[in-house]
Amino acid sequence: MNNIDSTRSKFFPNTRTDVTGTNAAKIKALQRNDSGRFNELKEMEKRDSSVSIPEAVKDFSRIRKAVDAAPETDNSEKIARLRDQIQNGTYKMDFEAIADKILKEEI
């Protein structure tokens, strides 16, 4: 092992340790904050760390829970029947029922 490798930190491979042996600045930087700074950080935390969830997100969550709780419906037979009617040209649209449904949705 050469001299350069012995000065490298084992935790951070691309950093070097203090070769002169004066690590006082590094040790002081690693010490915890004093009580004044601790209180300042606590005040900042109280002031800035609040979360508000919009009502739309809450509504979506409720809807999602209701959908997840609902039983699954297998409409594959109905879809196949409608597809066949459309392809054969035998599908008849009930325009009055469609209009009624649209009006009910609007009112």
GROMACS .gro file of N, CA and C in nm:
model
  321
    1MET      N    1   0.085  -0.117   0.000
    1MET     CA    2   0.000   0.000   0.000
    1MET      C    3   0.090   0.124   0.000
    2ASN      N    4   0.063   0.217  -0.090
    2ASN     CA    5   0.149   0.335  -0.097
    2ASN      C    6   0.098   0.445  -0.005
    3ASN      N    7   0.171   0.555   0.001
    3ASN     CA    8   0.142   0.666   0.093
    3ASN      C    9   0.008   0.733   0.063
    4ILE      N   10  -0.028   0.744  -0.066
    4ILE     CA   11  -0.154   0.810  -0.104
    4ILE      C   12  -0.273   0.730  -0.052
    5ASP      N   13  -0.270   0.598  -0.067
    5ASP     CA   14  -0.381   0.515  -0.022
    5ASP      C   15  -0.400   0.522   0.129
    6SER      N   16  -0.295   0.545   0.205
    6SER     CA   17  -0.309   0.548   0.350
    6SER      C   18  -0.377   0.675   0.399
    7THR      N   19  -0.384   0.780   0.314
    7THR     CA   20  -0.449   0.904   0.355
    7THR      C   21  -0.596   0.908   0.317
    8ARG      N   22  -0.646   0.808   0.249
    8ARG     CA   23  -0.785   0.806   0.206
    8ARG      C   24  -0.875   0.755   0.317
    9SER      N   25  -0.992   0.815   0.327
    9SER     CA   26  -1.090   0.769   0.424
    9SER      C   27  -1.150   0.637   0.375
   10LYS      N   28  -1.174   0.547   0.463
   10LYS     CA   29  -1.230   0.419   0.424
   10LYS      C   30  -1.380   0.430   0.395
   11PHE      N   31  -1.448   0.527   0.458
   11PHE     CA   32  -1.590   0.542   0.438
   11PHE      C   33  -1.622   0.617   0.308
   12PHE      N   34  -1.547   0.724   0.280
   12PHE     CA   35  -1.562   0.799   0.156
   12PHE      C   36  -1.435   0.779   0.076
   13PRO      N   37  -1.434   0.692  -0.024
   13PRO     CA   38  -1.311   0.654  -0.093
   13PRO      C   39  -1.238   0.770  -0.160
   14ASN      N   40  -1.306   0.874  -0.205
   14ASN     CA   41  -1.241   0.981  -0.278
   14ASN      C   42  -1.202   1.100  -0.190
   15THR      N   43  -1.211   1.086  -0.059
   15THR     CA   44  -1.173   1.194   0.031
   15THR      C   45  -1.047   1.154   0.105
   16ARG      N   46  -0.976   1.253   0.151
   16ARG     CA   47  -0.853   1.227   0.225
   16ARG      C   48  -0.870   1.269   0.370
   17THR      N   49  -0.805   1.200   0.458
   17THR     CA   50  -0.807   1.241   0.598
   17THR      C   51  -0.702   1.348   0.619
   18ASP      N   52  -0.712   1.418   0.727
   18ASP     CA   53  -0.616   1.524   0.758
   18ASP      C   54  -0.481   1.460   0.791
   19VAL      N   55  -0.382   1.485   0.706
   19VAL     CA   56  -0.252   1.421   0.720
   19VAL      C   57  -0.175   1.480   0.837
   20THR      N   58  -0.200   1.608   0.870
   20THR     CA   59  -0.122   1.673   0.974
   20THR      C   60  -0.167   1.632   1.114
   21GLY      N   61  -0.283   1.569   1.125
   21GLY     CA   62  -0.330   1.522   1.255
   21GLY      C   63  -0.416   1.623   1.329
   22THR      N   64  -0.443   1.739   1.274
   22THR     CA   65  -0.530   1.837   1.341
   22THR      C   66  -0.672   1.818   1.289
   23ASN      N   67  -0.746   1.736   1.356
   23ASN     CA   68  -0.885   1.706   1.318
   23ASN      C   69  -0.984   1.783   1.405
   24ALA      N   70  -0.940   1.883   1.478
   24ALA     CA   71  -1.027   1.955   1.570
   24ALA      C   72  -1.145   2.020   1.497
   25ALA      N   73  -1.121   2.080   1.380
   25ALA     CA   74  -1.228   2.144   1.304
   25ALA      C   75  -1.331   2.041   1.258
   26LYS      N   76  -1.283   1.927   1.215
   26LYS     CA   77  -1.375   1.822   1.169
   26LYS      C   78  -1.457   1.769   1.285
   27ILE      N   79  -1.394   1.749   1.398
   27ILE     CA   80  -1.465   1.697   1.515
   27ILE      C   81  -1.569   1.797   1.561
   28LYS      N   82  -1.534   1.927   1.563
   28LYS     CA   83  -1.628   2.030   1.605
   28LYS      C   84  -1.747   2.035   1.508
   29ALA      N   85  -1.721   2.017   1.379
   29ALA     CA   86  -1.829   2.020   1.280
   29ALA      C   87  -1.923   1.903   1.297
   30LEU      N   88  -1.875   1.793   1.349
   30LEU     CA   89  -1.959   1.674   1.366
   30LEU      C   90  -2.037   1.674   1.496
   31GLN      N   91  -2.008   1.765   1.587
   31GLN     CA   92  -2.079   1.770   1.714
   31GLN      C   93  -2.223   1.816   1.692
   32ARG      N   94  -2.309   1.781   1.784
   32ARG     CA   95  -2.450   1.819   1.774
   32ARG      C   96  -2.467   1.970   1.791
   33ASN      N   97  -2.583   2.018   1.745
   33ASN     CA   98  -2.615   2.160   1.760
   33ASN      C   99  -2.631   2.195   1.907
   34ASP      N  100  -2.601   2.320   1.939
   34ASP     CA  101  -2.621   2.364   2.076
   34ASP      C  102  -2.771   2.382   2.103
   35SER      N  103  -2.809   2.408   2.225
   35SER     CA  104  -2.951   2.413   2.262
   35SER      C  105  -3.024   2.527   2.190
   36GLY      N  106  -2.957   2.640   2.166
   36GLY     CA  107  -3.022   2.751   2.096
   36GLY      C  108  -3.059   2.711   1.954
   37ARG      N  109  -2.967   2.648   1.886
   37ARG     CA  110  -2.995   2.604   1.749
   37ARG      C  111  -3.100   2.492   1.749
   38PHE      N  112  -3.097   2.406   1.850
   38PHE     CA  113  -3.195   2.300   1.861
   38PHE      C  114  -3.335   2.359   1.874
   39ASN      N  115  -3.351   2.461   1.959
   39ASN     CA  116  -3.481   2.526   1.976
   39ASN      C  117  -3.524   2.596   1.848
   40GLU      N  118  -3.430   2.658   1.780
   40GLU     CA  119  -3.461   2.725   1.653
   40GLU      C  120  -3.512   2.624   1.551
   41LEU      N  121  -3.447   2.510   1.544
   41LEU     CA  122  -3.490   2.406   1.450
   41LEU      C  123  -3.627   2.351   1.486
   42LYS      N  124  -3.654   2.337   1.615
   42LYS     CA  125  -3.786   2.290   1.658
   42LYS      C  126  -3.895   2.389   1.619
   43GLU      N  127  -3.868   2.518   1.635
   43GLU     CA  128  -3.966   2.621   1.595
   43GLU      C  129  -3.990   2.617   1.445
   44MET      N  130  -3.883   2.601   1.368
   44MET     CA  131  -3.897   2.591   1.222
   44MET      C  132  -3.979   2.468   1.185
   45GLU      N  133  -3.957   2.361   1.256
   45GLU     CA  134  -4.031   2.237   1.230
   45GLU      C  135  -4.180   2.256   1.256
   46LYS      N  136  -4.214   2.320   1.367
   46LYS     CA  137  -4.354   2.344   1.400
   46LYS      C  138  -4.420   2.434   1.296
   47ARG      N  139  -4.347   2.535   1.250
   47ARG     CA  140  -4.402   2.633   1.157
   47ARG      C  141  -4.413   2.577   1.015
   48ASP      N  142  -4.313   2.501   0.972
   48ASP     CA  143  -4.303   2.465   0.830
   48ASP      C  144  -4.342   2.322   0.796
   49SER      N  145  -4.363   2.238   0.893
   49SER     CA  146  -4.386   2.097   0.860
   49SER      C  147  -4.531   2.057   0.876
   50SER      N  148  -4.618   2.128   0.808
   50SER     CA  149  -4.759   2.091   0.812
   50SER      C  150  -4.802   2.043   0.674
   51VAL      N  151  -4.898   1.953   0.672
   51VAL     CA  152  -4.947   1.896   0.547
   51VAL      C  153  -5.097   1.918   0.542
   52SER      N  154  -5.144   1.964   0.428
   52SER     CA  155  -5.289   1.975   0.410
   52SER      C  156  -5.326   1.897   0.284
   53ILE      N  157  -5.428   1.814   0.298
   53ILE     CA  158  -5.471   1.730   0.186
   53ILE      C  159  -5.599   1.791   0.130
   54PRO      N  160  -5.599   1.825   0.001
   54PRO     CA  161  -5.718   1.886  -0.060
   54PRO      C  162  -5.839   1.793  -0.056
   55GLU      N  163  -5.957   1.852  -0.055
   55GLU     CA  164  -6.081   1.775  -0.050
   55GLU      C  165  -6.095   1.683  -0.171
   56ALA      N  166  -6.046   1.726  -0.287
   56ALA     CA  167  -6.056   1.643  -0.408
   56ALA      C  168  -5.979   1.512  -0.390
   57VAL      N  169  -5.865   1.519  -0.324
   57VAL     CA  170  -5.786   1.398  -0.300
   57VAL      C  171  -5.859   1.308  -0.201
   58LYS      N  172  -5.919   1.368  -0.099
   58LYS     CA  173  -5.996   1.289  -0.001
   58LYS      C  174  -6.114   1.221  -0.069
   59ASP      N  175  -6.184   1.296  -0.158
   59ASP     CA  176  -6.297   1.239  -0.231
   59ASP      C  177  -6.250   1.123  -0.318
   60PHE      N  178  -6.139   1.142  -0.386
   60PHE     CA  179  -6.085   1.035  -0.471
   60PHE      C  180  -6.053   0.912  -0.388
   61SER      N  181  -5.998   0.932  -0.271
   61SER     CA  182  -5.965   0.820  -0.183
   61SER      C  183  -6.092   0.745  -0.142
   62ARG      N  184  -6.197   0.819  -0.109
   62ARG     CA  185  -6.323   0.755  -0.072
   62ARG      C  186  -6.382   0.676  -0.189
   63ILE      N  187  -6.378   0.736  -0.308
   63ILE     CA  188  -6.430   0.669  -0.427
   63ILE      C  189  -6.349   0.542  -0.455
   64ARG      N  190  -6.218   0.553  -0.443
   64ARG     CA  191  -6.131   0.438  -0.468
   64ARG      C  192  -6.162   0.323  -0.370
   65LYS      N  193  -6.183   0.356  -0.244
   65LYS     CA  194  -6.218   0.253  -0.145
   65LYS      C  195  -6.351   0.187  -0.181
   66ALA      N  196  -6.451   0.267  -0.224
   66ALA     CA  197  -6.581   0.212  -0.261
   66ALA      C  198  -6.570   0.121  -0.383
   67VAL      N  199  -6.492   0.161  -0.479
   67VAL     CA  200  -6.473   0.078  -0.599
   67VAL      C  201  -6.401  -0.051  -0.564
   68ASP      N  202  -6.299  -0.042  -0.480
   68ASP     CA  203  -6.226  -0.162  -0.440
   68ASP      C  204  -6.315  -0.258  -0.361
   69ALA      N  205  -6.411  -0.205  -0.286
   69ALA     CA  206  -6.498  -0.289  -0.204
   69ALA      C  207  -6.612  -0.351  -0.285
   70ALA      N  208  -6.645  -0.292  -0.401
   70ALA     CA  209  -6.755  -0.342  -0.483
   70ALA      C  210  -6.717  -0.475  -0.548
   71PRO      N  211  -6.815  -0.563  -0.564
   71PRO     CA  212  -6.785  -0.691  -0.629
   71PRO      C  213  -6.757  -0.670  -0.778
   72GLU      N  214  -6.674  -0.758  -0.832
   72GLU     CA  215  -6.641  -0.748  -0.975
   72GLU      C  216  -6.761  -0.793  -1.057
   73THR      N  217  -6.782  -0.728  -1.171
   73THR     CA  218  -6.892  -0.761  -1.260
   73THR      C  219  -6.834  -0.809  -1.392
   74ASP      N  220  -6.882  -0.923  -1.437
   74ASP     CA  221  -6.835  -0.978  -1.564
   74ASP      C  222  -6.934  -0.941  -1.673
   75ASN      N  223  -6.897  -0.847  -1.757
   75ASN     CA  224  -6.982  -0.802  -1.867
   75ASN      C  225  -6.938  -0.858  -2.001
   76SER      N  226  -6.856  -0.960  -2.001
   76SER     CA  227  -6.801  -1.010  -2.127
   76SER      C  228  -6.910  -1.064  -2.220
   77GLU      N  229  -7.015  -1.130  -2.164
   77GLU     CA  230  -7.124  -1.180  -2.249
   77GLU      C  231  -7.200  -1.064  -2.313
   78LYS      N  232  -7.231  -0.962  -2.235
   78LYS     CA  233  -7.304  -0.847  -2.286
   78LYS      C  234  -7.222  -0.775  -2.394
   79ILE      N  235  -7.093  -0.761  -2.370
   79ILE     CA  236  -7.006  -0.694  -2.467
   79ILE      C  237  -6.999  -0.774  -2.596
   80ALA      N  238  -6.987  -0.906  -2.585
   80ALA     CA  239  -6.981  -0.991  -2.704
   80ALA      C  240  -7.111  -0.982  -2.783
   81ARG      N  241  -7.225  -0.983  -2.711
   81ARG     CA  242  -7.356  -0.973  -2.776
   81ARG      C  243  -7.370  -0.840  -2.850
   82LEU      N  244  -7.333  -0.731  -2.785
   82LEU     CA  245  -7.342  -0.599  -2.849
   82LEU      C  246  -7.248  -0.589  -2.968
   83ARG      N  247  -7.129  -0.644  -2.955
   83ARG     CA  248  -7.032  -0.642  -3.066
   83ARG      C  249  -7.090  -0.716  -3.187
   84ASP      N  250  -7.149  -0.832  -3.162
   84ASP     CA  251  -7.208  -0.909  -3.272
   84ASP      C  252  -7.324  -0.833  -3.337
   85GLN      N  253  -7.409  -0.769  -3.255
   85GLN     CA  254  -7.521  -0.693  -3.311
   85GLN      C  255  -7.471  -0.576  -3.396
   86ILE      N  256  -7.366  -0.509  -3.350
   86ILE     CA  257  -7.313  -0.394  -3.426
   86ILE      C  258  -7.252  -0.443  -3.557
   87GLN      N  259  -7.176  -0.551  -3.553
   87GLN     CA  260  -7.112  -0.603  -3.675
   87GLN      C  261  -7.215  -0.655  -3.775
   88ASN      N  262  -7.325  -0.713  -3.725
   88ASN     CA  263  -7.430  -0.766  -3.814
   88ASN      C  264  -7.526  -0.657  -3.861
   89GLY      N  265  -7.520  -0.539  -3.798
   89GLY     CA  266  -7.610  -0.431  -3.835
   89GLY      C  267  -7.748  -0.445  -3.773
   90THR      N  268  -7.762  -0.526  -3.672
   90THR     CA  269  -7.893  -0.548  -3.608
   90THR      C  270  -7.909  -0.470  -3.479
   91TYR      N  271  -7.810  -0.392  -3.441
   91TYR     CA  272  -7.819  -0.315  -3.316
   91TYR      C  273  -7.910  -0.195  -3.337
   92LYS      N  274  -8.009  -0.183  -3.253
   92LYS     CA  275  -8.104  -0.071  -3.261
   92LYS      C  276  -8.082   0.019  -3.140
   93MET      N  277  -8.060   0.145  -3.166
   93MET     CA  278  -8.042   0.242  -3.059
   93MET      C  279  -8.177   0.297  -3.017
   94ASP      N  280  -8.198   0.309  -2.887
   94ASP     CA  281  -8.321   0.367  -2.832
   94ASP      C  282  -8.291   0.513  -2.802
   95PHE      N  283  -8.323   0.599  -2.898
   95PHE     CA  284  -8.288   0.740  -2.887
   95PHE      C  285  -8.360   0.809  -2.771
   96GLU      N  286  -8.482   0.769  -2.744
   96GLU     CA  287  -8.556   0.831  -2.633
   96GLU      C  288  -8.492   0.795  -2.498
   97ALA      N  289  -8.449   0.671  -2.484
   97ALA     CA  290  -8.383   0.629  -2.359
   97ALA      C  291  -8.251   0.706  -2.342
   98ILE      N  292  -8.180   0.726  -2.452
   98ILE     CA  293  -8.054   0.801  -2.445
   98ILE      C  294  -8.082   0.945  -2.404
   99ALA      N  295  -8.183   1.006  -2.465
   99ALA     CA  296  -8.219   1.145  -2.433
   99ALA      C  297  -8.261   1.157  -2.288
  100ASP      N  298  -8.341   1.062  -2.240
  100ASP     CA  299  -8.384   1.065  -2.100
  100ASP      C  300  -8.264   1.054  -2.006
  101LYS      N  301  -8.172   0.968  -2.039
  101LYS     CA  302  -8.053   0.949  -1.955
  101LYS      C  303  -7.970   1.078  -1.951
  102ILE      N  304  -7.954   1.145  -2.067
  102ILE     CA  305  -7.880   1.269  -2.074
  102ILE      C  306  -7.949   1.377  -1.988
  103LEU      N  307  -8.080   1.386  -1.999
  103LEU     CA  308  -8.154   1.486  -1.922
  103LEU      C  309  -8.145   1.460  -1.772
  104LYS      N  310  -8.151   1.333  -1.732
  104LYS     CA  311  -8.138   1.300  -1.589
  104LYS      C  312  -8.001   1.339  -1.535
  105GLU      N  313  -7.897   1.322  -1.619
  105GLU     CA  314  -7.762   1.359  -1.577
  105GLU      C  315  -7.747   1.511  -1.564
  106GLU      N  316  -7.817   1.586  -1.648
  106GLU     CA  317  -7.807   1.732  -1.646
  106GLU      C  318  -7.885   1.793  -1.531
  107ILE      N  319  -7.992   1.730  -1.489
  107ILE     CA  320  -8.078   1.788  -1.386
  107ILE      C  321  -8.036   1.746  -1.250
   0.00000   0.00000   0.00000
